[in-house]
Amino acid sequence: MLARCTLSLTALAAVLLLSSAALGGNYTLREEISGQQFLERFWFWSYNDPTHGTVDYVDQFTAVSNGLATVNANGAFVIRADNTTVVPPGQGRRSVRLHSRRLMSDGILVGKISFMPQGCATWPAFWTCTNDRWPAGGEIDIIEGANDQGPRNLASLHTLYGCHIAGGYRSDQTGFTGQPDCSYQPGCSASFTANSSYGPQFNQNGGGYFAMRRETGPGDPGIGVYFWPLNTAASNLPAAVSAIADGRAAPKYVVTNANATGNDRRELAKWGTPSAFFANVANSSASATALATGAEPVCQMQNFFGDHEIIINLSLCGDWAGETFGYSGCAAANGNVSCDNFVRNNPSQFTDARWEIDYMRVYDNAAASSGRSAQWLCFSIALALIACLTL
């Protein structure tokens, strides 16, 4: 019995690991979200703001009944900050923070956005993150900025200690990496080069498309964040990004690895170079000095990234927008008031503090369960088989 059980376990584990490797870079459409579907696929965070903003995040009932979560005439899902109320001292302006009900791990996240929050004191973010023990499990910031300090978007990672990326301009991204250490705050980040990728210029241009490709398993390339302005021809966009916008149905799967052939390879070529790229560099390829000091790029990503929620929010002031309110020019332009006083006493300044999201879609591994990876499935089945060894 022991010999048969051991042989079966070994054989099945090998098959599962081979299947997992084959599935890497082969992602299936799991969710396609637009309009009212956002109310079903996301839950509303109604707790204190972890980033200490002058903001009061409200529940779904309050958001919908007060017009803070709506669908506009164009069918876009809109979440916004309150722009009608003078807020008493010690309170925050009402706003919305959404968390996806389904988790995602490795795969592709796409969003077409027509409008993002703009204005002094605003701190909008579109990101993915573990749901506890931050930064264990990692954080990936796809869109982020504060006080209209664009016009270029900033993409970032936040991890535990031990993840470093290469700095400066590089051939594997179009952006510029100014912060190479990914640990905690401020994390590692890359500033985009496209002037229309954030804030007022993004909105004046009618919006655009963002995508994040997360491939963090052993031997995978890493994490890329992509941006295309709205005026990009649909023929120059991956179908997974442009579908719906150009009348086509979204493809059911996307292949990003070397197995891509034919149309899959043509689609892969349309991705081009990401605006921000964070390389997956195994510990075994780094020197002892790099591992000890971070003097060279090294980030064995399977050690730093777990299952993530997708989060869309708008904070006001707080740890970033509040800190930079003065030297951003916002204080001087508004009578040198504090960020907190500006937010509470000027509701009309937040008319443009809103997200308009046309659609979002998630592709992940074909073996995923609630966003978990094929490796997790292999591990779970193997544990069940191990039990037979004790019989």
Coordinates of C-alpha atoms in Angstrom, one line a residue:
M1 CA 0.0 0.0 0.0
L2 CA 2.8 2.5 1.0
A3 CA 4.7 1.8 -2.2
R4 CA 1.7 2.2 -4.4
C5 CA 0.6 5.4 -2.7
T6 CA 4.0 6.9 -2.9
L7 CA 4.3 6.0 -6.6
S8 CA 0.9 7.5 -7.3
L9 CA 1.7 10.7 -5.4
T10 CA 5.0 11.2 -7.2
A11 CA 3.5 10.6 -10.6
L12 CA 0.5 12.9 -10.0
A13 CA 2.6 15.6 -8.6
A14 CA 4.8 15.5 -11.7
V15 CA 1.8 15.7 -14.0
L16 CA 0.4 18.6 -12.0
L17 CA 3.6 20.5 -12.0
L18 CA 3.9 20.1 -15.7
S19 CA 0.4 21.2 -16.2
S20 CA 1.1 24.3 -14.0
A21 CA 4.1 25.2 -16.1
A22 CA 2.1 24.8 -19.3
L23 CA -0.7 27.0 -18.0
G24 CA 1.7 29.8 -17.0
G25 CA 1.1 32.6 -19.5
N26 CA -2.1 31.1 -20.8
Y27 CA -4.9 33.1 -19.2
T28 CA -8.7 32.6 -19.4
L29 CA -11.3 35.4 -19.2
R30 CA -12.8 35.1 -15.7
E31 CA -14.7 38.4 -15.3
E32 CA -15.9 41.1 -17.6
I33 CA -17.5 44.0 -15.6
S34 CA -19.4 47.1 -16.7
G35 CA -22.1 49.4 -15.5
Q36 CA -24.3 48.1 -12.6
Q37 CA -22.2 44.9 -12.5
F38 CA -19.6 46.8 -10.4
L39 CA -22.1 46.8 -7.6
E40 CA -22.3 43.0 -7.7
R41 CA -18.6 42.3 -8.2
F42 CA -17.2 44.7 -5.6
W43 CA -17.9 45.5 -2.0
F44 CA -17.8 49.0 -0.4
W45 CA -15.1 49.6 2.2
S46 CA -16.8 51.6 5.0
Y47 CA -14.1 51.7 7.6
N48 CA -11.5 54.3 8.5
D49 CA -9.1 55.3 5.7
P50 CA -5.8 53.4 6.3
T51 CA -3.9 56.3 4.6
H52 CA -5.3 58.9 7.1
G53 CA -7.2 61.0 4.6
T54 CA -9.9 63.6 5.3
V55 CA -12.4 61.2 3.9
D56 CA -15.4 59.2 5.1
Y57 CA -15.7 56.0 3.0
V58 CA -19.4 55.0 2.8
D59 CA -21.3 51.7 2.3
Q60 CA -23.0 50.7 -0.9
F61 CA -26.5 51.9 0.3
T62 CA -25.2 55.3 1.2
A63 CA -23.1 55.7 -1.9
V64 CA -26.0 54.7 -4.3
S65 CA -28.7 56.7 -2.5
N66 CA -26.5 59.8 -2.4
G67 CA -25.3 59.7 -6.0
L68 CA -21.8 58.7 -5.1
A69 CA -22.0 55.4 -7.1
T70 CA -24.0 55.7 -10.4
V71 CA -24.0 54.7 -14.0
N72 CA -23.8 57.7 -16.4
A73 CA -25.6 58.2 -19.7
N74 CA -22.7 56.6 -21.6
G75 CA -23.0 53.4 -19.5
A76 CA -19.8 54.1 -17.5
F77 CA -19.7 53.2 -13.8
V78 CA -19.1 56.4 -11.8
I79 CA -17.8 56.7 -8.2
R80 CA -17.1 60.1 -6.7
A81 CA -16.5 62.2 -3.7
D82 CA -19.4 64.3 -2.3
N83 CA -19.3 67.8 -3.8
T84 CA -22.3 69.5 -2.1
T85 CA -21.6 69.4 1.7
V86 CA -19.5 71.6 4.0
V87 CA -18.0 69.1 6.4
P88 CA -17.8 69.8 10.2
P89 CA -14.4 69.8 11.8
G90 CA -13.1 66.3 12.7
Q91 CA -15.1 64.7 9.9
G92 CA -14.1 63.6 6.4
R93 CA -15.7 64.2 3.0
R94 CA -17.7 61.2 1.9
S95 CA -16.1 59.2 -0.8
V96 CA -16.0 55.6 -2.2
R97 CA -13.5 52.8 -1.9
L98 CA -14.2 49.5 -3.8
H99 CA -12.7 46.0 -3.2
S100 CA -13.3 43.1 -5.6
R101 CA -15.2 40.1 -4.2
R102 CA -13.1 37.8 -6.3
L103 CA -9.3 37.5 -5.8
M104 CA -6.8 37.4 -8.6
S105 CA -3.2 36.2 -8.6
D106 CA -1.1 35.9 -11.8
G107 CA -3.0 37.0 -14.9
I108 CA -4.1 40.2 -16.7
L109 CA -6.2 43.1 -15.4
V110 CA -7.6 45.5 -18.0
G111 CA -9.5 48.8 -17.4
K112 CA -10.9 51.3 -19.8
I113 CA -11.3 54.6 -18.0
S114 CA -12.9 57.7 -19.4
F115 CA -12.2 60.0 -16.4
M116 CA -10.1 59.9 -13.3
P117 CA -10.4 62.1 -10.2
Q118 CA -8.6 65.4 -10.5
G119 CA -8.2 68.5 -8.4
C120 CA -6.2 69.7 -5.3
A121 CA -6.2 67.3 -2.4
T122 CA -7.3 64.3 -4.5
W123 CA -5.4 61.0 -4.2
P124 CA -6.9 58.5 -6.7
A125 CA -5.7 54.9 -7.0
F126 CA -6.4 51.8 -9.0
W127 CA -4.4 48.9 -7.5
T128 CA -4.3 45.3 -6.3
C129 CA -3.3 44.2 -2.8
T130 CA -3.4 41.4 -0.3
N131 CA -6.3 41.7 2.0
D132 CA -4.3 41.7 5.3
R133 CA -0.8 41.9 6.8
W134 CA 0.3 44.6 4.4
P135 CA 2.8 44.5 2.8
A136 CA 3.0 40.7 3.1
G137 CA 1.5 39.4 -0.1
G138 CA 2.5 42.6 -1.9
E139 CA 0.7 45.6 -3.5
I140 CA 0.7 46.6 -7.2
D141 CA -0.3 50.2 -7.9
I142 CA -1.5 50.6 -11.5
I143 CA -2.8 54.2 -11.4
E144 CA -1.8 56.6 -8.6
G145 CA -1.1 60.3 -8.1
A146 CA -1.9 63.2 -5.8
N147 CA -2.8 66.9 -6.2
D148 CA -2.8 66.7 -10.0
Q149 CA 1.0 66.4 -9.9
G150 CA 0.9 64.6 -13.2
P151 CA 0.7 64.7 -16.1
R152 CA 2.4 61.3 -15.8
N153 CA 1.1 58.3 -13.9
L154 CA 3.2 56.5 -11.3
A155 CA 3.1 52.7 -11.0
S156 CA 4.6 51.1 -7.9
L157 CA 5.1 47.9 -5.9
H158 CA 5.2 47.5 -2.2
T159 CA 6.6 44.3 -0.6
L160 CA 8.4 43.0 2.4
Y161 CA 12.1 43.5 2.5
G162 CA 14.2 41.7 -0.2
C163 CA 12.7 42.9 -3.5
H164 CA 14.8 45.4 -5.6
I165 CA 14.5 46.4 -9.2
A166 CA 16.9 48.2 -11.6
G167 CA 16.7 52.0 -11.5
G168 CA 16.7 54.7 -14.3
Y169 CA 15.6 54.3 -17.9
R170 CA 15.8 50.8 -19.3
S171 CA 14.9 48.9 -22.5
D172 CA 12.3 46.8 -20.8
Q173 CA 10.0 49.8 -20.0
T174 CA 9.3 53.2 -21.4
G175 CA 9.1 54.9 -18.0
F176 CA 11.7 55.9 -15.5
T177 CA 12.4 54.1 -12.2
G178 CA 13.4 56.5 -9.5
Q179 CA 12.8 54.2 -6.5
P180 CA 14.4 50.7 -6.8
D181 CA 13.7 49.4 -3.3
C182 CA 10.2 47.8 -3.2
S183 CA 9.9 47.3 0.5
Y184 CA 7.2 49.0 2.5
Q185 CA 7.0 52.8 1.8
P186 CA 7.6 54.4 -0.6
G187 CA 8.2 51.1 -2.4
C188 CA 9.7 50.9 -5.9
S189 CA 8.1 53.0 -8.6
A190 CA 8.2 53.9 -12.3
S191 CA 7.0 57.2 -13.7
F192 CA 5.3 57.0 -17.1
T193 CA 6.6 59.1 -20.0
A194 CA 3.1 59.7 -21.6
N195 CA 1.9 63.1 -20.6
S196 CA -1.8 62.0 -21.0
S197 CA -1.5 59.1 -18.5
Y198 CA -2.7 60.9 -15.4
G199 CA -5.0 63.7 -14.1
P200 CA -6.3 66.7 -16.1
Q201 CA -4.5 65.8 -19.3
F202 CA -5.7 62.3 -19.2
N203 CA -9.3 63.6 -18.8
Q204 CA -8.9 66.2 -21.5
N205 CA -7.8 63.5 -23.9
G206 CA -11.0 61.5 -23.2
G207 CA -9.3 58.8 -21.0
G208 CA -7.5 55.7 -22.1
Y209 CA -6.7 52.0 -21.4
F210 CA -4.6 50.6 -18.6
A211 CA -3.5 47.0 -18.2
M212 CA -1.4 45.1 -15.7
R213 CA 0.2 41.7 -16.6
R214 CA 1.3 39.9 -13.5
E215 CA 3.5 36.8 -14.1
T216 CA 5.4 36.1 -10.9
G217 CA 5.9 32.3 -10.8
P218 CA 9.4 30.6 -11.1
G219 CA 10.8 31.6 -14.5
D220 CA 8.1 34.1 -15.3
P221 CA 9.1 37.6 -16.4
G222 CA 7.5 39.8 -13.7
I223 CA 4.9 42.6 -13.5
G224 CA 4.2 45.0 -16.3
V225 CA 1.9 48.0 -16.3
Y226 CA 0.7 49.3 -19.7
F227 CA -1.1 52.4 -20.9
W228 CA -2.6 53.4 -24.3
P229 CA -4.3 56.8 -24.9
L230 CA -7.9 56.8 -26.0
N231 CA -6.9 57.8 -29.6
T232 CA -4.8 54.7 -30.1
A233 CA -6.2 52.8 -33.1
A234 CA -8.0 49.6 -32.1
S235 CA -6.0 47.7 -34.6
N236 CA -2.9 48.6 -32.6
L237 CA -4.3 47.4 -29.3
P238 CA -4.5 43.8 -28.0
A239 CA -8.0 42.5 -28.4
A240 CA -8.2 41.8 -24.7
V241 CA -7.8 45.5 -24.1
S242 CA -9.8 47.1 -26.9
A243 CA -12.8 44.7 -27.1
I244 CA -16.2 46.2 -26.4
A245 CA -14.7 49.6 -27.2
D246 CA -14.5 48.6 -30.9
G247 CA -17.6 46.4 -30.9
R248 CA -15.8 43.1 -30.7
A249 CA -16.3 40.5 -28.0
A250 CA -13.4 40.1 -25.6
P251 CA -11.2 37.0 -26.5
K252 CA -11.8 34.1 -24.2
Y253 CA -8.1 33.6 -23.5
V254 CA -4.8 35.4 -23.8
V255 CA -1.4 33.7 -24.4
T256 CA 1.7 35.6 -23.2
N257 CA 4.4 32.9 -23.3
A258 CA 6.6 31.4 -25.9
N259 CA 3.9 28.9 -26.9
A260 CA 2.0 31.7 -28.7
T261 CA 1.6 31.0 -32.4
G262 CA -0.5 32.4 -35.2
N263 CA -3.0 35.0 -34.1
D264 CA -1.9 34.6 -30.5
R265 CA 1.6 35.7 -31.4
R266 CA 0.3 38.6 -33.4
E267 CA -1.8 39.7 -30.4
L268 CA 1.2 39.3 -28.1
A269 CA 3.2 41.7 -30.3
K270 CA 0.6 44.4 -29.9
W271 CA 1.4 44.7 -26.2
G272 CA 4.7 46.4 -27.0
T273 CA 6.9 47.7 -24.2
P274 CA 5.2 48.3 -20.8
S275 CA 5.2 51.8 -19.3
A276 CA 6.5 50.3 -16.1
F277 CA 8.2 46.9 -15.6
F278 CA 9.2 45.1 -12.5
A279 CA 11.4 42.1 -13.2
N280 CA 11.2 38.7 -11.5
V281 CA 14.8 38.0 -10.7
A282 CA 15.4 34.7 -8.8
N283 CA 17.6 34.7 -5.7
S284 CA 19.8 32.0 -7.4
S285 CA 20.8 34.4 -10.1
A286 CA 21.9 37.2 -7.7
S287 CA 25.2 37.6 -5.8
A288 CA 25.5 37.3 -2.1
T289 CA 26.1 41.0 -1.9
A290 CA 22.9 41.7 -3.8
L291 CA 20.9 39.5 -1.5
A292 CA 22.3 41.1 1.6
T293 CA 22.3 44.7 0.5
G294 CA 20.0 45.1 -2.5
A295 CA 23.0 46.5 -4.5
E296 CA 21.8 44.7 -7.6
P297 CA 18.2 43.9 -8.9
V298 CA 16.8 40.8 -7.2
C299 CA 13.1 40.0 -6.6
Q300 CA 12.0 36.4 -6.4
M301 CA 8.4 37.3 -6.8
Q302 CA 6.7 34.1 -5.7
N303 CA 8.0 35.0 -2.3
F304 CA 6.4 38.4 -2.2
F305 CA 3.0 38.2 -4.1
G306 CA -0.1 36.3 -3.1
D307 CA -3.8 36.5 -3.9
H308 CA -5.0 40.1 -4.3
E309 CA -8.2 42.1 -4.2
I310 CA -8.7 44.7 -7.0
I311 CA -9.2 48.1 -5.4
I312 CA -10.4 51.4 -6.8
N313 CA -10.6 54.4 -4.4
L314 CA -10.4 58.1 -4.0
S315 CA -8.8 59.4 -0.8
L316 CA -8.4 63.1 0.0
C317 CA -5.3 64.6 1.8
G318 CA -3.8 61.8 3.8
D319 CA -0.3 60.5 3.8
W320 CA 0.5 61.5 0.3
A321 CA -1.9 64.3 -0.9
G322 CA -1.8 65.9 2.5
E323 CA 2.0 65.9 2.6
T324 CA 2.4 67.3 -0.8
F325 CA -0.5 69.8 -0.7
G326 CA 1.8 72.7 0.1
Y327 CA 4.6 72.3 -2.4
S328 CA 2.2 71.1 -5.2
G329 CA 1.0 74.7 -5.4
C330 CA -2.5 73.9 -4.0
A331 CA -2.0 75.7 -0.7
A332 CA -0.8 78.9 -2.4
A333 CA -3.6 78.8 -4.9
N334 CA -6.2 78.6 -2.1
G335 CA -5.2 81.2 0.5
N336 CA -2.5 79.0 2.1
V337 CA -5.2 76.9 3.9
S338 CA -4.3 73.4 5.2
C339 CA -5.3 70.4 3.1
D340 CA -7.8 69.3 5.7
N341 CA -9.6 72.7 5.8
F342 CA -9.6 72.9 2.0
V343 CA -11.4 69.6 1.8
R344 CA -14.0 70.3 4.5
N345 CA -14.9 73.8 3.4
N346 CA -14.9 73.7 -0.4
P347 CA -17.4 71.1 -1.8
S348 CA -17.5 72.7 -5.2
Q349 CA -13.8 72.0 -5.7
F350 CA -14.7 68.3 -5.9
T351 CA -17.0 68.3 -8.9
D352 CA -14.3 66.6 -10.9
A353 CA -13.2 64.2 -8.1
R354 CA -14.7 61.1 -9.8
W355 CA -13.9 57.9 -11.6
E356 CA -15.7 57.0 -14.8
I357 CA -14.9 53.3 -15.7
D358 CA -16.2 51.9 -19.0
Y359 CA -15.2 48.3 -18.3
M360 CA -12.8 46.1 -16.5
R361 CA -11.9 42.5 -17.2
V362 CA -9.7 39.9 -15.5
Y363 CA -7.9 37.0 -17.2
D364 CA -6.1 34.5 -15.0
N365 CA -4.8 31.0 -15.0
A366 CA -7.1 28.3 -16.4
A367 CA -6.6 26.2 -13.2
A368 CA -7.3 29.2 -10.9
S369 CA -9.8 28.9 -8.1
S370 CA -11.1 32.2 -6.8
G371 CA -8.0 33.7 -8.3
R372 CA -5.5 31.2 -6.9
S373 CA -2.7 29.8 -9.0
A374 CA -2.2 26.4 -10.6
Q375 CA 0.6 25.9 -8.1
W376 CA -1.9 26.3 -5.3
L377 CA -4.2 23.7 -6.9
C378 CA -1.2 21.3 -7.2
F379 CA -0.4 21.8 -3.6
S380 CA -3.9 21.2 -2.4
I381 CA -4.4 17.9 -4.3
A382 CA -1.0 16.7 -3.2
L383 CA -1.9 17.3 0.4
A384 CA -5.0 15.2 0.0
L385 CA -2.9 12.3 -1.6
I386 CA -0.4 12.5 1.2
A387 CA -3.1 11.6 3.6
C388 CA -3.1 8.1 2.1
L389 CA 0.4 7.6 3.3
T390 CA -0.9 7.6 6.8
L391 CA -3.5 4.9 6.2

